[in-house]
Structures are given as structure tokens and as C-alpha cells.
mmCIF file of C-alpha atoms in Angstrom:
data_model
loop_
_atom_site.group_PDB
_atom_site.id
_atom_site.type_symbol
_atom_site.label_atom_id
_atom_site.label_comp_id
_atom_site.label_asym_id
_atom_site.label_seq_id
_atom_site.Cartn_x
_atom_site.Cartn_y
_atom_site.Cartn_z
ATOM 1 C CA GLY A 1 97.419 100.730 115.180
ATOM 2 C CA ASP A 2 98.494 100.032 111.688
ATOM 3 C CA ALA A 3 96.328 101.628 109.194
ATOM 4 C CA ALA A 4 98.093 99.133 106.152
ATOM 5 C CA ARG A 5 97.317 96.145 108.148
ATOM 6 C CA LEU A 6 93.925 97.182 108.820
ATOM 7 C CA ARG A 7 93.282 97.653 105.859
ATOM 8 C CA GLN A 8 94.603 94.276 105.124
ATOM 9 C CA VAL A 9 92.486 91.974 106.814
ATOM 10 C CA LEU A 10 89.232 94.245 105.964
ATOM 11 C CA LEU A 11 90.413 93.551 102.022
ATOM 12 C CA ASN A 12 91.192 90.052 103.052
ATOM 13 C CA LEU A 13 87.307 88.866 104.787
ATOM 14 C CA ALA A 14 85.671 91.233 102.546
ATOM 15 C CA GLY A 15 87.631 89.014 99.509
ATOM 16 C CA ASN A 16 85.993 86.434 100.962
ATOM 17 C CA ALA A 17 82.793 87.337 101.459
ATOM 18 C CA ILE A 18 82.086 88.752 97.910
ATOM 19 C CA LYS A 19 83.694 85.434 96.643
ATOM 20 C CA PHE A 20 81.283 83.147 98.480
ATOM 21 C CA THR A 21 78.059 85.164 98.215
ATOM 22 C CA GLU A 22 76.088 85.131 94.862
ATOM 23 C CA THR A 23 72.677 86.666 95.537
ATOM 24 C CA GLY A 24 72.235 89.316 98.740
ATOM 25 C CA GLY A 25 74.615 91.363 99.230
ATOM 26 C CA VAL A 26 77.892 92.382 101.464
ATOM 27 C CA ALA A 27 78.302 94.601 104.239
ATOM 28 C CA LEU A 28 81.353 96.470 106.437
ATOM 29 C CA ILE A 29 80.109 97.729 109.604
ATOM 30 C CA ALA A 30 82.399 99.636 112.313
ATOM 31 C CA GLU A 31 81.296 100.373 115.636
ATOM 32 C CA LYS A 32 82.709 100.774 119.390
ATOM 33 C CA GLY A 33 84.128 97.745 120.831
ATOM 34 C CA ILE A 34 83.235 96.662 124.264
ATOM 35 C CA TRP A 35 86.635 97.995 126.000
ATOM 36 C CA PRO A 36 87.418 101.921 125.777
ATOM 37 C CA GLU A 37 89.145 102.971 122.766
ATOM 38 C CA GLU A 38 88.844 99.471 120.888
ATOM 39 C CA ILE A 39 86.941 99.449 117.535
ATOM 40 C CA THR A 40 85.221 96.672 116.626
ATOM 41 C CA PHE A 41 84.543 95.747 112.054
ATOM 42 C CA GLN A 42 82.415 93.156 110.895
ATOM 43 C CA VAL A 43 81.786 91.945 107.653
ATOM 44 C CA ARG A 44 78.753 90.409 107.139
ATOM 45 C CA ASP A 45 77.564 88.697 103.872
ATOM 46 C CA THR A 46 73.928 86.373 102.929
ATOM 47 C CA GLY A 47 76.548 83.762 100.858
ATOM 48 C CA ILE A 48 76.688 80.288 101.507
ATOM 49 C CA GLY A 49 77.796 80.109 105.375
ATOM 50 C CA ILE A 50 80.048 78.076 107.051
ATOM 51 C CA ALA A 51 79.449 74.261 108.878
ATOM 52 C CA GLU A 52 79.381 74.634 112.843
ATOM 53 C CA GLU A 53 81.746 72.078 112.705
ATOM 54 C CA ALA A 54 84.618 73.868 110.369
ATOM 55 C CA GLN A 55 84.146 77.075 111.964
ATOM 56 C CA ALA A 56 86.678 76.351 114.977
ATOM 57 C CA ARG A 57 89.364 75.463 112.274
ATOM 58 C CA ILE A 58 88.332 78.061 109.539
ATOM 59 C CA PHE A 59 91.761 80.377 110.598
ATOM 60 C CA GLU A 60 94.124 77.615 110.441
ATOM 61 C CA GLU A 61 96.439 77.733 107.220
ATOM 62 C CA PHE A 62 95.005 76.460 104.087
ATOM 63 C CA GLU A 63 91.687 75.078 105.718
ATOM 64 C CA GLN A 64 88.226 74.930 104.045
ATOM 65 C CA ALA A 65 85.141 75.172 104.947
ATOM 66 C CA ASP A 66 83.757 72.657 102.694
ATOM 67 C CA ALA A 67 85.774 70.843 99.537
ATOM 68 C CA GLY A 68 82.940 71.372 97.174
ATOM 69 C CA SER A 69 82.329 75.151 97.695
ATOM 70 C CA THR A 70 86.264 75.311 97.621
ATOM 71 C CA ARG A 71 85.887 73.816 94.186
ATOM 72 C CA ARG A 72 83.133 75.926 93.008
ATOM 73 C CA PHE A 73 84.140 79.296 94.350
ATOM 74 C CA GLY A 74 88.063 79.022 94.972
ATOM 75 C CA GLY A 75 89.422 78.557 98.728
ATOM 76 C CA THR A 76 90.443 81.094 101.318
ATOM 77 C CA GLY A 77 94.038 80.415 101.109
ATOM 78 C CA LEU A 78 96.341 81.831 103.396
ATOM 79 C CA GLY A 79 93.939 85.373 103.730
ATOM 80 C CA LEU A 80 92.160 83.894 107.072
ATOM 81 C CA ALA A 81 94.855 82.673 109.069
ATOM 82 C CA ILE A 82 97.379 85.637 107.780
ATOM 83 C CA SER A 83 94.040 87.792 108.978
ATOM 84 C CA ARG A 84 94.476 85.944 112.645
ATOM 85 C CA ARG A 85 98.115 86.561 112.914
ATOM 86 C CA ILE A 86 97.754 90.542 112.124
ATOM 87 C CA VAL A 87 94.462 91.058 114.679
ATOM 88 C CA GLU A 88 96.633 89.022 117.400
ATOM 89 C CA ARG A 89 99.804 90.956 116.831
ATOM 90 C CA MET A 90 97.637 94.423 117.373
ATOM 91 C CA ALA A 91 96.217 92.724 120.779
ATOM 92 C CA GLY A 92 92.973 91.975 119.354
ATOM 93 C CA ARG A 93 90.729 88.927 118.629
ATOM 94 C CA ILE A 94 89.046 87.642 115.462
ATOM 95 C CA GLY A 95 86.034 85.394 115.137
ATOM 96 C CA VAL A 96 83.079 84.141 113.297
ATOM 97 C CA ALA A 97 79.358 83.064 113.334
ATOM 98 C CA SER A 98 77.709 81.577 110.496
ATOM 99 C CA ARG A 99 75.062 79.128 109.266
ATOM 100 C CA GLU A 100 74.578 77.108 106.327
ATOM 101 C CA GLY A 101 73.039 78.694 103.535
ATOM 102 C CA GLN A 102 72.615 81.669 105.723
ATOM 103 C CA GLY A 103 75.844 84.177 105.345
ATOM 104 C CA SER A 104 78.639 84.805 107.887
ATOM 105 C CA ALA A 105 79.784 87.083 109.655
ATOM 106 C CA PHE A 106 83.175 87.912 110.373
ATOM 107 C CA SER A 107 84.240 90.085 113.064
ATOM 108 C CA PHE A 108 87.718 90.970 115.058
ATOM 109 C CA SER A 109 88.002 94.006 117.442
ATOM 110 C CA VAL A 110 91.253 95.801 118.136
ATOM 111 C CA PRO A 111 92.871 98.462 120.361
ATOM 112 C CA LEU A 112 92.847 102.009 118.594
ATOM 113 C CA PRO A 113 93.911 104.295 120.657
ATOM 114 C CA ARG A 114 93.266 108.070 119.756
ATOM 115 C CA PRO A 115 95.866 110.298 118.918
ATOM 116 C CA ALA A 116 96.923 113.044 121.350
ATOM 117 C CA GLY A 117 95.014 116.071 120.702
ATOM 118 C CA ALA A 118 93.161 114.120 118.062
ATOM 119 C CA THR A 119 89.592 115.866 118.135
ATOM 120 C CA ARG A 120 86.231 113.711 117.692
ATOM 121 C CA PRO A 121 84.487 114.542 114.202
ATOM 122 C CA ASP A 122 81.431 116.279 113.707
ATOM 123 C CA LEU A 123 79.352 113.343 112.845
ATOM 124 C CA PRO A 124 75.628 113.933 110.674
ATOM 125 C CA ALA A 125 72.710 113.408 113.050
ATOM 126 C CA PRO A 126 69.788 115.270 111.607
ATOM 127 C CA ASP A 127 66.816 114.807 114.022
ATOM 128 C CA LEU A 128 63.922 112.753 112.383
ATOM 129 C CA THR A 129 62.179 112.206 115.497
ATOM 130 C CA GLY A 130 58.813 111.383 114.383
ATOM 131 C CA ASN A 131 59.500 110.501 111.017
ATOM 132 C CA SER A 132 58.290 107.874 108.990
ATOM 133 C CA ILE A 133 60.377 106.160 106.597
ATOM 134 C CA LEU A 134 59.760 103.323 103.960
ATOM 135 C CA ILE A 135 63.106 101.664 102.557
ATOM 136 C CA VAL A 136 62.130 98.913 99.520
ATOM 137 C CA THR A 137 65.157 96.888 98.748
ATOM 138 C CA PRO A 138 65.634 93.508 98.035
ATOM 139 C CA SER A 139 68.851 93.521 99.898
ATOM 140 C CA ALA A 140 68.836 91.686 102.844
ATOM 141 C CA VAL A 141 71.974 93.265 104.004
ATOM 142 C CA ALA A 142 71.434 96.885 102.808
ATOM 143 C CA GLY A 143 67.766 97.336 103.874
ATOM 144 C CA PRO A 144 68.783 96.822 107.658
ATOM 145 C CA LEU A 145 72.377 98.902 108.214
ATOM 146 C CA LEU A 146 69.956 101.961 106.867
ATOM 147 C CA ALA A 147 66.673 101.213 109.144
ATOM 148 C CA ARG A 148 69.336 100.965 111.690
ATOM 149 C CA ARG A 149 71.390 104.257 110.899
ATOM 150 C CA LEU A 150 67.811 106.039 110.720
ATOM 151 C CA GLY A 151 66.706 104.878 113.351
ATOM 152 C CA SER A 152 69.619 106.121 115.378
ATOM 153 C CA TRP A 153 68.528 109.565 114.496
ATOM 154 C CA GLY A 154 65.421 108.802 115.409
ATOM 155 C CA ALA A 155 63.115 107.838 112.401
ATOM 156 C CA ARG A 156 60.594 105.301 112.121
ATOM 157 C CA THR A 157 60.800 102.605 109.283
ATOM 158 C CA CYS A 158 59.776 99.678 107.392
ATOM 159 C CA VAL A 159 62.280 97.722 104.919
ATOM 160 C CA VAL A 160 59.778 95.752 102.476
ATOM 161 C CA PRO A 161 62.012 93.757 99.833
ATOM 162 C CA ASP A 162 59.535 94.912 96.933
ATOM 163 C CA GLU A 163 57.286 97.525 94.867
ATOM 164 C CA LYS A 164 54.410 94.802 95.743
ATOM 165 C CA VAL A 165 54.701 95.361 99.366
ATOM 166 C CA ALA A 166 55.513 98.721 99.263
ATOM 167 C CA GLY A 167 52.771 99.858 96.355
ATOM 168 C CA ALA A 168 50.120 98.282 99.257
ATOM 169 C CA LEU A 169 51.727 100.114 102.344
ATOM 170 C CA LEU A 170 52.717 103.624 100.504
ATOM 171 C CA PRO A 171 48.455 104.697 100.962
ATOM 172 C CA GLU A 172 48.264 103.196 104.524
ATOM 173 C CA ARG A 173 50.028 106.424 106.296
ATOM 174 C CA LYS A 174 51.949 109.797 105.428
ATOM 175 C CA TRP A 175 55.285 108.597 104.326
ATOM 176 C CA ASP A 176 58.046 111.443 105.040
ATOM 177 C CA ALA A 177 60.531 109.419 102.603
ATOM 178 C CA VAL A 178 60.911 106.477 100.703
ATOM 179 C CA LEU A 179 64.090 105.025 99.595
ATOM 180 C CA VAL A 180 63.538 103.202 96.262
ATOM 181 C CA ASP A 181 66.712 100.773 95.498
ATOM 182 C CA ARG A 182 67.373 100.856 91.938
ATOM 183 C CA ALA A 183 68.095 96.959 92.660
ATOM 184 C CA ILE A 184 64.039 96.133 91.741
ATOM 185 C CA GLY A 185 64.238 97.169 88.691
ATOM 186 C CA ALA A 186 63.749 100.578 86.231
ATOM 187 C CA GLU A 187 59.992 99.724 85.780
ATOM 188 C CA ALA A 188 58.856 99.171 89.711
ATOM 189 C CA ALA A 189 61.246 101.914 90.865
ATOM 190 C CA ARG A 190 59.051 104.573 88.789
ATOM 191 C CA ALA A 191 56.258 102.841 89.941
ATOM 192 C CA LEU A 192 56.957 104.089 93.587
ATOM 193 C CA ALA A 193 58.333 107.814 93.079
ATOM 194 C CA GLN A 194 54.887 109.049 94.255
ATOM 195 C CA GLY A 195 53.165 108.924 97.478
ATOM 196 C CA ALA A 196 55.944 110.199 100.113
ATOM 197 C CA THR A 197 57.089 113.871 101.091
ATOM 198 C CA ARG A 198 60.940 112.880 99.844
ATOM 199 C CA ARG A 199 61.312 110.115 97.410
ATOM 200 C CA ILE A 200 64.889 108.956 96.864
ATOM 201 C CA VAL A 201 66.307 106.672 94.630
ATOM 202 C CA LEU A 202 69.518 104.326 95.281
ATOM 203 C CA VAL A 203 71.341 103.500 92.428
ATOM 204 C CA THR A 204 74.903 101.680 91.503
ATOM 205 C CA PRO A 205 77.915 104.219 89.993
ATOM 206 C CA GLY A 206 77.001 102.589 86.607
ATOM 207 C CA GLU A 207 73.400 103.465 87.198
ATOM 208 C CA ARG A 208 73.904 107.274 86.836
ATOM 209 C CA HIS A 209 72.747 107.585 83.333
ATOM 210 C CA GLU A 210 69.522 107.211 84.611
ATOM 211 C CA LEU A 211 68.724 110.081 86.669
ATOM 212 C CA ASP A 212 66.964 112.111 84.398
ATOM 213 C CA SER A 213 64.518 109.500 83.879
ATOM 214 C CA LEU A 214 64.187 108.773 87.430
ATOM 215 C CA ARG A 215 63.566 112.603 87.980
ATOM 216 C CA GLN A 216 61.331 112.837 85.787
ATOM 217 C CA ALA A 217 59.408 109.973 87.325
ATOM 218 C CA GLY A 218 58.975 112.404 90.188
ATOM 219 C CA PHE A 219 62.207 111.212 92.348
ATOM 220 C CA ALA A 220 63.512 113.794 94.453
ATOM 221 C CA GLY A 221 66.805 113.335 94.805
ATOM 222 C CA TYR A 222 68.976 109.993 94.391
ATOM 223 C CA LEU A 223 72.048 108.433 95.981
ATOM 224 C CA VAL A 224 74.778 105.973 95.557
ATOM 225 C CA LYS A 225 75.225 103.054 97.019
ATOM 226 C CA PRO A 226 77.044 102.193 99.021
ATOM 227 C CA VAL A 227 74.899 105.184 100.986
ATOM 228 C CA ARG A 228 77.375 106.848 103.598
ATOM 229 C CA ALA A 229 75.899 108.059 106.343
ATOM 230 C CA ALA A 230 77.055 112.214 105.549
ATOM 231 C CA SER A 231 75.013 111.698 102.058
ATOM 232 C CA LEU A 232 72.104 109.924 103.159
ATOM 233 C CA ALA A 233 72.026 113.196 106.189
ATOM 234 C CA ALA A 234 72.222 115.040 103.262
ATOM 235 C CA ARG A 235 69.575 114.236 101.152
ATOM 236 C CA LEU A 236 67.068 113.946 104.135
ATOM 237 C CA SER A 237 67.608 117.669 104.885
ATOM 238 C CA ALA A 238 65.114 119.678 103.357
ATOM 239 C CA ALA A 239 67.423 122.518 102.439
ATOM 240 C CA ALA A 240 68.858 120.106 100.096
ATOM 241 C CA ASP A 241 68.867 120.328 96.098
ATOM 242 C CA PRO A 242 67.456 117.208 95.552
ATOM 243 C CA PHE A 243 69.961 116.495 92.853
ATOM 244 C CA GLU A 244 72.778 118.213 93.625
ATOM 245 C CA ARG A 245 76.224 116.164 93.760
ATOM 246 C CA GLN A 246 77.327 114.183 96.676
ATOM 247 C CA PRO A 247 79.367 115.189 99.066
ATOM 248 C CA ALA A 248 81.737 112.120 98.953
ATOM 249 C CA GLU A 249 81.529 112.349 94.657
ATOM 250 C CA CYS A 250 82.625 116.076 94.698
ATOM 251 C CA GLU A 251 85.631 115.511 97.158
ATOM 252 C CA ALA A 252 86.857 112.006 95.131
ATOM 253 C CA GLU A 253 87.029 114.377 91.913
ATOM 254 C CA ALA A 254 88.688 117.602 93.624
ATOM 255 C CA ALA A 255 91.484 114.816 95.179
ATOM 256 C CA PRO A 256 94.997 116.488 94.383
ATOM 257 C CA SER A 257 96.476 113.916 91.476
ATOM 258 C CA LEU A 258 99.636 112.160 92.632
ATOM 259 C CA ALA A 259 103.090 113.179 91.206
ATOM 260 C CA ALA A 260 104.110 109.830 89.514
ATOM 261 C CA ALA A 261 105.115 108.695 86.384
ATOM 262 C CA LYS A 262 102.666 108.363 83.739
ATOM 263 C CA GLY A 263 101.810 105.650 80.948
ATOM 264 C CA LEU A 264 103.660 102.932 82.046
ATOM 265 C CA ALA A 265 103.362 99.417 80.517
ATOM 266 C CA ILE A 266 102.669 97.297 83.939
ATOM 267 C CA LEU A 267 102.212 93.543 83.943
ATOM 268 C CA VAL A 268 100.218 92.518 87.678
ATOM 269 C CA ALA A 269 100.763 88.948 88.548
ATOM 270 C CA GLU A 270 98.092 88.349 90.731
ATOM 271 C CA ASP A 271 95.573 85.351 91.475
ATOM 272 C CA ASN A 272 92.765 87.013 93.381
ATOM 273 C CA ASP A 273 90.505 88.627 91.309
ATOM 274 C CA ILE A 274 89.327 91.325 93.737
ATOM 275 C CA ASN A 275 92.874 92.062 94.310
ATOM 276 C CA ALA A 276 93.831 92.112 90.481
ATOM 277 C CA LEU A 277 90.658 94.088 89.547
ATOM 278 C CA LEU A 278 91.827 96.792 92.202
ATOM 279 C CA ALA A 279 95.266 96.628 90.962
ATOM 280 C CA ARG A 280 94.163 97.152 87.703
ATOM 281 C CA ALA A 281 91.769 99.894 89.042
ATOM 282 C CA LEU A 282 94.498 101.736 90.565
ATOM 283 C CA LEU A 283 97.016 101.583 87.844
ATOM 284 C CA ALA A 284 94.320 103.032 85.283
ATOM 285 C CA ARG A 285 93.458 105.966 87.524
ATOM 286 C CA LEU A 286 97.060 106.787 87.815
ATOM 287 C CA GLY A 287 97.093 107.014 83.989
ATOM 288 C CA HIS A 288 99.177 103.532 83.252
ATOM 289 C CA ARG A 289 98.331 100.569 81.250
ATOM 290 C CA PRO A 290 98.335 97.430 82.851
ATOM 291 C CA MET A 291 98.377 93.779 81.669
ATOM 292 C CA LEU A 292 96.716 91.232 84.200
ATOM 293 C CA ALA A 293 98.773 87.528 84.675
ATOM 294 C CA PRO A 294 97.011 85.018 86.963
ATOM 295 C CA ASN A 295 100.056 83.522 88.007
ATOM 296 C CA GLY A 296 103.500 83.119 87.415
ATOM 297 C CA ALA A 297 103.748 80.963 84.384
ATOM 298 C CA ALA A 298 101.293 83.537 82.652
ATOM 299 C CA ALA A 299 103.736 86.565 83.701
ATOM 300 C CA VAL A 300 106.821 84.820 82.604
ATOM 301 C CA GLU A 301 105.185 84.105 79.035
ATOM 302 C CA SER A 302 103.388 87.459 79.096
ATOM 303 C CA TRP A 303 107.098 88.999 80.279
ATOM 304 C CA LEU A 304 108.946 86.844 77.360
ATOM 305 C CA ALA A 305 106.322 87.922 74.897
ATOM 306 C CA ALA A 306 106.208 91.524 75.567
ATOM 307 C CA ALA A 307 110.144 91.818 75.487
ATOM 308 C CA SER A 308 110.727 89.969 72.223
ATOM 309 C CA ALA A 309 108.159 92.037 70.334
ATOM 310 C CA GLY A 310 110.513 94.993 71.670
ATOM 311 C CA THR A 311 107.903 96.315 73.570
ATOM 312 C CA PRO A 312 109.000 95.203 77.117
ATOM 313 C CA TYR A 313 107.006 96.004 80.618
ATOM 314 C CA ASP A 314 107.925 99.115 82.203
ATOM 315 C CA VAL A 315 107.746 97.249 85.868
ATOM 316 C CA VAL A 316 106.055 93.895 86.593
ATOM 317 C CA LEU A 317 103.952 93.685 90.253
ATOM 318 C CA MET A 318 104.644 90.394 91.013
ATOM 319 C CA ASP A 319 102.122 88.357 93.839
ATOM 320 C CA VAL A 320 104.561 86.454 96.011
ATOM 321 C CA HIS A 321 101.928 83.576 97.038
ATOM 322 C CA MET A 322 100.392 82.307 93.677
ATOM 323 C CA PRO A 323 99.367 78.357 92.337
ATOM 324 C CA GLN A 324 101.607 76.482 89.734
ATOM 325 C CA VAL A 325 104.475 79.024 89.421
ATOM 326 C CA ASP A 326 104.821 81.315 92.650
ATOM 327 C CA GLY A 327 106.041 84.716 92.389
ATOM 328 C CA LEU A 328 109.746 84.029 93.706
ATOM 329 C CA GLU A 329 110.293 81.564 91.265
ATOM 330 C CA ALA A 330 108.968 83.256 88.172
ATOM 331 C CA THR A 331 111.291 86.121 89.491
ATOM 332 C CA ARG A 332 113.930 83.941 89.595
ATOM 333 C CA ARG A 333 113.218 82.999 85.640
ATOM 334 C CA ILE A 334 112.709 86.686 84.678
ATOM 335 C CA ARG A 335 115.992 87.392 86.179
ATOM 336 C CA ALA A 336 117.786 84.405 84.700
ATOM 337 C CA ILE A 337 116.518 84.976 81.102
ATOM 338 C CA GLU A 338 117.748 88.409 81.426
ATOM 339 C CA ALA A 339 121.240 87.206 82.341
ATOM 340 C CA ASP A 340 121.335 85.101 79.350
ATOM 341 C CA ARG A 341 120.368 87.775 76.873
ATOM 342 C CA GLY A 342 121.910 91.088 78.451
ATOM 343 C CA GLY A 343 120.187 94.299 77.952
ATOM 344 C CA ALA A 344 117.917 96.197 80.284
ATOM 345 C CA ARG A 345 116.553 94.954 84.126
ATOM 346 C CA THR A 346 113.164 94.922 84.147
ATOM 347 C CA PRO A 347 111.799 96.575 87.822
ATOM 348 C CA ILE A 348 109.931 93.659 89.724
ATOM 349 C CA ILE A 349 107.469 94.692 92.958
ATOM 350 C CA ALA A 350 106.578 92.135 95.137
ATOM 351 C CA LEU A 351 102.959 92.761 96.230
ATOM 352 C CA THR A 352 102.207 90.414 99.615
ATOM 353 C CA ALA A 353 99.553 89.699 102.385
ATOM 354 C CA ASN A 354 102.583 88.988 104.508
ATOM 355 C CA ALA A 355 103.848 92.212 106.208
ATOM 356 C CA PHE A 356 106.713 89.986 108.139
ATOM 357 C CA GLY A 357 110.587 90.320 107.838
ATOM 358 C CA GLU A 358 110.585 86.565 106.152
ATOM 359 C CA ASP A 359 108.932 87.657 103.109
ATOM 360 C CA ARG A 360 111.029 90.461 102.469
ATOM 361 C CA GLU A 361 113.940 89.120 102.719
ATOM 362 C CA ALA A 362 112.737 85.852 100.109
ATOM 363 C CA CYS A 363 111.750 88.362 97.945
ATOM 364 C CA LEU A 364 115.051 90.188 97.541
ATOM 365 C CA ALA A 365 117.100 87.555 97.486
ATOM 366 C CA ALA A 366 114.801 86.161 94.394
ATOM 367 C CA GLY A 367 115.974 89.109 92.325
ATOM 368 C CA MET A 368 112.810 91.679 93.216
ATOM 369 C CA ASP A 369 113.334 95.048 93.939
ATOM 370 C CA GLY A 370 110.537 96.636 95.895
ATOM 371 C CA PHE A 371 108.090 95.567 98.090
ATOM 372 C CA LEU A 372 104.384 96.513 98.680
ATOM 373 C CA VAL A 373 101.916 95.361 101.104
ATOM 374 C CA LYS A 374 98.999 94.162 99.730
ATOM 375 C CA PRO A 375 95.630 95.883 99.841
ATOM 376 C CA LEU A 376 97.937 98.330 97.569
ATOM 377 C CA ASP A 377 97.596 102.202 99.072
ATOM 378 C CA ARG A 378 97.486 104.348 96.642
ATOM 379 C CA GLU A 379 99.849 106.805 97.533
ATOM 380 C CA LYS A 380 102.621 104.183 98.069
ATOM 381 C CA LEU A 381 101.355 102.144 94.433
ATOM 382 C CA ALA A 382 102.097 106.349 93.122
ATOM 383 C CA GLU A 383 105.368 105.951 94.857
ATOM 384 C CA ALA A 384 106.707 102.981 94.120
ATOM 385 C CA LEU A 385 106.252 102.998 90.363
ATOM 386 C CA THR A 386 107.898 106.804 90.522
ATOM 387 C CA SER A 387 111.539 105.686 91.800
ATOM 388 C CA ARG A 388 110.461 102.041 89.630
ATOM 389 C CA GLY A 389 112.044 99.847 92.654
ATOM 390 C CA ARG A 390 115.042 102.055 92.748
ATOM 391 C CA SER A 391 114.112 103.049 96.558
ATOM 392 C CA ALA A 392 114.260 101.450 100.166
ATOM 393 C CA SER A 393 110.823 103.524 100.538
ATOM 394 C CA LEU A 394 109.095 101.167 98.231
ATOM 395 C CA ALA A 395 108.590 98.224 101.066
ATOM 396 C CA ALA A 396 105.289 99.482 102.705
#
């Protein structure tokens, strides 16, 4: 399978799930499919849901489930239609199950044969047979997923939504572990820090500053959401150091920095909020200075203002499909201004969810210098910025 296209489909589905979910949560699940060497991916949310009569056409281009929700949340655009095309080209299938007001589950299955000589990684599988674990979380998504994972390791689990129910259950039996989601509130979490052999708090990356006070309250360890199986297994191990760094955190910091140009001023023209934030985060992590523009017209204005002020952008990352003025037209306008004024040519790299040949040809014809497929891959992005659009290797 094509890893870049697989990431693209997952980002499209996850992006829509986040967009249409105001409360609750979003989960990504990967498991074996019904056929040999097939993997099934599911993106589940607790959002607004889709009417039954709209589900049959939701994967058609520019179809929306409901005009009102489109005005309120923004539409799905070409994302679902492109996702279907990609999945079908990978000999897979895609579908949706949904109820209005309760949420949706988009799933797709694709054949992913194991490469010759590949070995199956050793997955964490602690023996929790006979263990009783209480899970306290308001999330209708995270709770069942944690229970499912722990159940596969032999544990008996109980999922409750708040500290009141948990407080009533704690004295009823001996709990080997209690997992408390910080989302129930800091004081409520601290109130549950007693009454189990191992008490573990679940926090977001932005809540790490509370770890000292949570440890003083009686918690034996923490897990950063979304919870990884390896981290969960380590935290439930009797030999684990309660507040040691999680393996995934250490690996992220130890990853070698990519060799790339540093400190570039980069204009990112992208109308999708999630894609824009992802691009900004990747660029900042690579040491650059990103500036966002929500459409092609705003991108041209920002580019012109920077050039006129004598502080031109080093690179422009231009989404191809945007409202008002698309990326192709914005590029033509920039090239026309450059031709009229003379001077240096700004490298413009296309960003598109369409990995097919016709899009590449249109980008080059409009005056773009390179091509990157969304979702952005960090290594390919770094390579593209290093070459500044002067290498064919930019085409992801």
C-alpha cells in the first residue's frame, strides 16, 4: 500500500470527525480485516451524525449531509470523494455508519501484504487476568477503547463518567488500578487519588505542569492522551517507575533532527484549519517562521505586502483547492507581479490532496516549482524546503 495515500485518507476522515464533533471525542482504530493481509481502519466520533438518507451519497463530490451543518461547521469538500477514490485504487472499500445526534463511524479496509522477510513486532501484552480496573472518564470514545484494550489482556473493567459514580464504586471492591481522566476536573481527579493499588491519571500534553500536584495527591503515575498500548502496559507493570517518562515521549525527543534549511520565512496558504495547524506545527518544529493565509486572495496580499516591505517570503506553500481564489490562480497572479516588477522569483510549492497526474501538470503550468501531497510528511517537507523547489524530488 501507499503510505502517503493511507495517511491522506486517515487525515481526511479524522479532520472531518474533529470538525463535526463539539463534545465527546474522536478515536482512530486499526485492526485485522476479514480477509488475510487486510487491515481495517475506523474513525469514530460523537459528533452531529449523518441522516440515513444522506449516507448513500456522502462520498460523492461536493455532497454534504445537511445544508445547515455545512453552514455551521463547514463542508467536507472534496475530502471524502478523494478518500473513496484512493481507497478504491488500493483495491479496498470504504463506508459509514451513523445516527443523527449520536455520531459517526467511517471505516475502510485495504489489502496490505506483509513485505517479504518482515517480522511481526512484539506487542505489549501484560497478563492482567483477575485484575479489576476502574476507568473514570467523561469520554464516550476513550472509555470503551481503554476497556477493550485492558479486556484483551485479561482484566475486568468498569467504565464510569464522573467522580460521583466512581466514589460510590471504590469502596465496593478491591481495585487493582484506577485510571482517572483529568478531564473530569482537577479537584475531582485529586479526590479519586486514593483507594486502589495503582492510581494513574490521564492527562493531555498541556496538563503536564500539574503532575507534581497530582503526585502529591496520591497518584502513582500518569499517561499522556491519546494513550498508547505500550505506555499503558508499562504503567500497569509492577516494576514500572511511577512517574518516569513514557517511552513514546523519550523517542520523540531523541529523534535526530532533519538536515534542512533553518529560519525561513514561509507563507502557508491553506483553507482547512486542521491542515493549516499541522503545517504550522511542522514548520515551527523544523525551525522556520510560518505565516498562514486562509485562501488564495489573502496569500497574494500577504506575499505582496512582504515583498513591498523588503521582507519577502523565502518559500510559499500553496494549497491547490481553496475558496474565492484557488492556489493555481494565486500562483499566476504572483508570477505576473514578479514578471512586471522583475527581481527574484519566489519558490512556490503546491499542496494538494490529489496525488494524480493531472493535478501535477496543472500546478507546473500555473508556475509552481514543486509538489507535496497532503497530509504533509515531515521528511519530504524538510527536503522540499532545503531544495527550495529546484528539485524534482519535491514531488511526493
